Coordinates of C-alpha atoms in Angstrom, one line a residue:
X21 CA 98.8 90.2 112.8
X22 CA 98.5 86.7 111.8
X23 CA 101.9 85.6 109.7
X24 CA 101.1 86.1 106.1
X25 CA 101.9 84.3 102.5
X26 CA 105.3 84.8 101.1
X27 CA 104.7 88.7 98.8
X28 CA 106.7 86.4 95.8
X29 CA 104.5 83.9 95.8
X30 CA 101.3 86.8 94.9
X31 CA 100.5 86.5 91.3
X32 CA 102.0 90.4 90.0
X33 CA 98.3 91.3 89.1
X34 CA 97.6 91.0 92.4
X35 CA 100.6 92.7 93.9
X36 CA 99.9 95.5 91.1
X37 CA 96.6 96.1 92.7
X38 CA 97.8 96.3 96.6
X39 CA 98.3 100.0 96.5
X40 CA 95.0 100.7 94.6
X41 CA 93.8 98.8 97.8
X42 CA 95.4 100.6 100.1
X43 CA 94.9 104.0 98.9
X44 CA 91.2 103.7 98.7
X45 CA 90.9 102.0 102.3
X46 CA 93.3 104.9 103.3
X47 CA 90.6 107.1 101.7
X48 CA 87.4 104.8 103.5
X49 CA 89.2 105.5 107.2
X50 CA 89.3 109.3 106.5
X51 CA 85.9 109.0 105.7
X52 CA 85.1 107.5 109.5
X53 CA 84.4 103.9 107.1
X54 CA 84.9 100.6 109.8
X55 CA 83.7 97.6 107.6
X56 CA 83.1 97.1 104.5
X57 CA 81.8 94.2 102.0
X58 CA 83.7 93.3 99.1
X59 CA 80.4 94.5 97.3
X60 CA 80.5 97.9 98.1
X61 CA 84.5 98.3 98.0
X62 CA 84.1 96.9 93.8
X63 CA 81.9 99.7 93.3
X64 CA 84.4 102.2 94.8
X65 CA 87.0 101.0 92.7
X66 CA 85.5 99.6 89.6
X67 CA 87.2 95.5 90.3
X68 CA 84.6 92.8 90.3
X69 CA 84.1 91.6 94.0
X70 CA 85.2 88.2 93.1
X71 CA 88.6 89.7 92.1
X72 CA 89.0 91.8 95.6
X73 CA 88.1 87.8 97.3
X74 CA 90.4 86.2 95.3
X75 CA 93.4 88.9 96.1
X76 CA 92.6 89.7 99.7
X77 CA 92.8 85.6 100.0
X78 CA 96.1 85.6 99.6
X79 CA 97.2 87.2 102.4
X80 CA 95.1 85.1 105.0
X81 CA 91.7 85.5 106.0
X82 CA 91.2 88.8 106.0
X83 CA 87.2 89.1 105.8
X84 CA 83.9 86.8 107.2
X85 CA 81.3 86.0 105.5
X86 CA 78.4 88.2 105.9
X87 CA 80.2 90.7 107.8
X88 CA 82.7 91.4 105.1
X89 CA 86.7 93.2 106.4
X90 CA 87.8 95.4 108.8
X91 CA 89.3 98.4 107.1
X92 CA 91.4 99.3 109.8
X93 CA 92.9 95.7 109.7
X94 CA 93.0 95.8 106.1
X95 CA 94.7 99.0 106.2
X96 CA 97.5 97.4 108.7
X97 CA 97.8 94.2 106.8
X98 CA 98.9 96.4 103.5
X99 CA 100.8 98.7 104.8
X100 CA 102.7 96.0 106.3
X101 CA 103.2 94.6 102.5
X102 CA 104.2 97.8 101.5
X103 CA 106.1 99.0 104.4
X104 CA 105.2 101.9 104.0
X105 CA 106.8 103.1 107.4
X106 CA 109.7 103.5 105.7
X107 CA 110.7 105.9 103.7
X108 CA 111.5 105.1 100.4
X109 CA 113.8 108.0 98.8
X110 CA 113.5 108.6 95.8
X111 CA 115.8 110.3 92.5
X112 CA 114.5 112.0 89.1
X113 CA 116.2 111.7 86.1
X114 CA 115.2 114.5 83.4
X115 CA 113.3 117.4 85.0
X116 CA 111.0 118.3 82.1
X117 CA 107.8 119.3 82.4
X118 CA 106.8 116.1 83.1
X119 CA 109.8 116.0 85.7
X120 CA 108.9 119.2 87.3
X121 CA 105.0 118.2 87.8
X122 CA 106.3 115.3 89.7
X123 CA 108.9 116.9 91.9
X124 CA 106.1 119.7 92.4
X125 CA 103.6 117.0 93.4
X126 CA 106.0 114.5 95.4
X127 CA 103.2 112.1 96.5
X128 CA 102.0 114.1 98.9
X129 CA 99.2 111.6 100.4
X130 CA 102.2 109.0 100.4
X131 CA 105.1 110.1 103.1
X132 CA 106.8 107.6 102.8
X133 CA 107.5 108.6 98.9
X134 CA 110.3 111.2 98.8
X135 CA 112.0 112.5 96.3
X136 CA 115.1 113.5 97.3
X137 CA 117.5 114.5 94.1
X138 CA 116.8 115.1 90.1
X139 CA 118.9 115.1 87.5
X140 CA 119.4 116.3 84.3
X141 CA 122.0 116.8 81.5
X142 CA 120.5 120.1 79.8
X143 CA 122.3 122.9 80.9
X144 CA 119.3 125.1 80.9
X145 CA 117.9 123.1 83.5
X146 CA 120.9 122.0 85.7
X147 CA 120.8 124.2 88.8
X148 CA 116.9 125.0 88.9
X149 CA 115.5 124.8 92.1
X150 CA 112.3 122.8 92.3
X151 CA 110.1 122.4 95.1
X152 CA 113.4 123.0 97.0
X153 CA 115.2 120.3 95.0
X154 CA 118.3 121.4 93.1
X155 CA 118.6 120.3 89.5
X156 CA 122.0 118.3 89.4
X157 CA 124.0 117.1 86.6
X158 CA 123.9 113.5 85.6
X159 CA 127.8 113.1 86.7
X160 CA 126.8 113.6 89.5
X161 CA 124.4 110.7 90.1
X162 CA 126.4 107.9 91.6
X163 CA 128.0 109.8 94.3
X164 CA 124.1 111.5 95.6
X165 CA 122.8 107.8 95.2
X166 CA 125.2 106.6 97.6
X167 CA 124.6 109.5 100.3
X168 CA 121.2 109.9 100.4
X169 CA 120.4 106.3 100.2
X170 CA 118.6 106.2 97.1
X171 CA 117.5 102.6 95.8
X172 CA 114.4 104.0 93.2
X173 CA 114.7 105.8 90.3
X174 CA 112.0 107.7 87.9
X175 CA 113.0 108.7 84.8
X176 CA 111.4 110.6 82.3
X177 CA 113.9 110.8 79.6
X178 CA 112.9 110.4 75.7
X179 CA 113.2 106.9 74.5
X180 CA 116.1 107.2 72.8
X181 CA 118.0 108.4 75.5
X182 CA 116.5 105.7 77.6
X183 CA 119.1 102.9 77.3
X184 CA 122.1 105.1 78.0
X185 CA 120.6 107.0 81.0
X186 CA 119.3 103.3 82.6
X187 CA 122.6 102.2 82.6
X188 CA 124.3 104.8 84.3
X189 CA 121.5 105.0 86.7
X190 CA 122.0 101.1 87.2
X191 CA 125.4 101.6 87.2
X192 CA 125.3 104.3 90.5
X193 CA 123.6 100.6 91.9
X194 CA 119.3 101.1 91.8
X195 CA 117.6 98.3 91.7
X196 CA 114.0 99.8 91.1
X197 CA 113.2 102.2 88.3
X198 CA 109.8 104.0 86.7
X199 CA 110.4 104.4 83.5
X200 CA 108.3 106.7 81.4
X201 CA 109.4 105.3 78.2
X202 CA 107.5 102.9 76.4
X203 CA 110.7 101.5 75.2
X204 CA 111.8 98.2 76.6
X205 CA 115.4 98.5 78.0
X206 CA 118.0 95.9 79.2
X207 CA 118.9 95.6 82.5
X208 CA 120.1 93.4 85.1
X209 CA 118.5 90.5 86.2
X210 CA 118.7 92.2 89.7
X211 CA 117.3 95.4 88.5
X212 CA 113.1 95.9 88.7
X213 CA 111.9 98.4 85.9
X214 CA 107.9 99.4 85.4
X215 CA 107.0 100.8 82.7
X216 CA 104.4 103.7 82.5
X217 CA 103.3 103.9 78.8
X218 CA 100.3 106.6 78.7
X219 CA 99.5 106.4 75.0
X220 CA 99.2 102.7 75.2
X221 CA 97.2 102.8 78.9
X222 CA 94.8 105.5 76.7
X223 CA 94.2 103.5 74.2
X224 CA 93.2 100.5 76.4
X225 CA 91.1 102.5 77.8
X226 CA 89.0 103.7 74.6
X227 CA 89.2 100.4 73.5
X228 CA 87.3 99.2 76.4
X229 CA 84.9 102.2 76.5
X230 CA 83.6 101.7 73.1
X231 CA 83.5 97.5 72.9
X232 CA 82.7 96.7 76.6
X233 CA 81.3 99.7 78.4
X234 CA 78.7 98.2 79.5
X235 CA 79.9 94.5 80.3
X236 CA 80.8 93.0 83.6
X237 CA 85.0 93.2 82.5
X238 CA 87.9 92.8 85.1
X239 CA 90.1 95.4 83.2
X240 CA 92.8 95.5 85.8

């Protein structure tokens, strides 16, 4: 594989859209898919073509002209990016409902995404066994951090809980967290937190539905 541009020199819309890529190229190889033009893969996945150029530039010349990319190639060129033969291990923090549905599902067409440990501070829910993962008390984070490995953290704690629980769990020494809180929190400058808004991301979404549904808009 030819040696490829710096990942922190990507623009972050770009980077944000490398695992879109890759799951759908993932999806085109299952498929028996060998080549496809940028054309064809904007219609799978609803970017303009231009955009896919423009980001698959980035990381060398992955495509030719008139032939368009090798999905196997593109498929070993991302995964590379995302290393994605490495396991990244993975804790919960707050196994509610929306907790639970994640620890059930455990991105099962990623393997390399494990969770590994949740936590929680309700008593109720300390001890429950999901998906063979045992419900642990907060206090207990920052030792189960430190044997298993962990480095990434998803919480999906209520916002006003948010601050207090990020610092402990920054505290037990992650350095990337999911947050499922729309609330912005303080961190580190070492520490990398996305966050996963829903009722914003749905109203985007209606927004462009009824004032550009049928324009030519790069929405992501």
């Amino acid at each position: 594989m030819e040696e490829q541009k710096d990942i922190r020199m990507v623009p972050k819309a770009t980077t944000k859209r490398i695992p879109l890529y890759f799951r759908y190229l993932k999806t085109l190889h299952e498929a028996g898919v060998k080549r496809i033009k940028s054309n064809e893969f904007s219609k799978m996945i609803q970017i303009p073509s231009a955009t896919i150029r423009r980001d698959f530039s980035h990381f060398g010349e992955l495509g030719r002209s008139g032939y368009g990319y090798d999905v196997p190639y593109l498929i070993e060129v991302f995964s590379d990016i995302l290393k994605t033969d490495i396991e990244k291990r993975i804790a919960l923090v707050g196994a509610g409902n929306l907790g639970k549905a994640l620890i059930k599902n455990n991105f099962r067409r990623d393997t390399n995404l494990n969770i590994v440990a949740a936590f929680d501070t309700n008593p109720e829910l300390i001890g429950e066994k999901i998906n063979g993962i045992i419900v642990k008390n907060m206090s207990e984070l920052k030792s189960i951090v430190k044997k298993e490995g962990i480095t990434t953290v998803i919480m999906t704690v209520p916002s006003s809980k948010a601050q207090q629980v990020i610092d402990q769990v920054v505290d037990a020494g992650v350095t990337a967290i999911l947050n499922f809180a729309p609330k912005r929190l303080k961190v580190p400058s070492h520490v990398q937190v996305q966050y996963i808004d829903l009722t914003t991301e749905l109203q985007t979404l209606i927004y462009y539905d009824e004032n550009y549904n049928h324009a030519n808009v790069d929405l992501i």
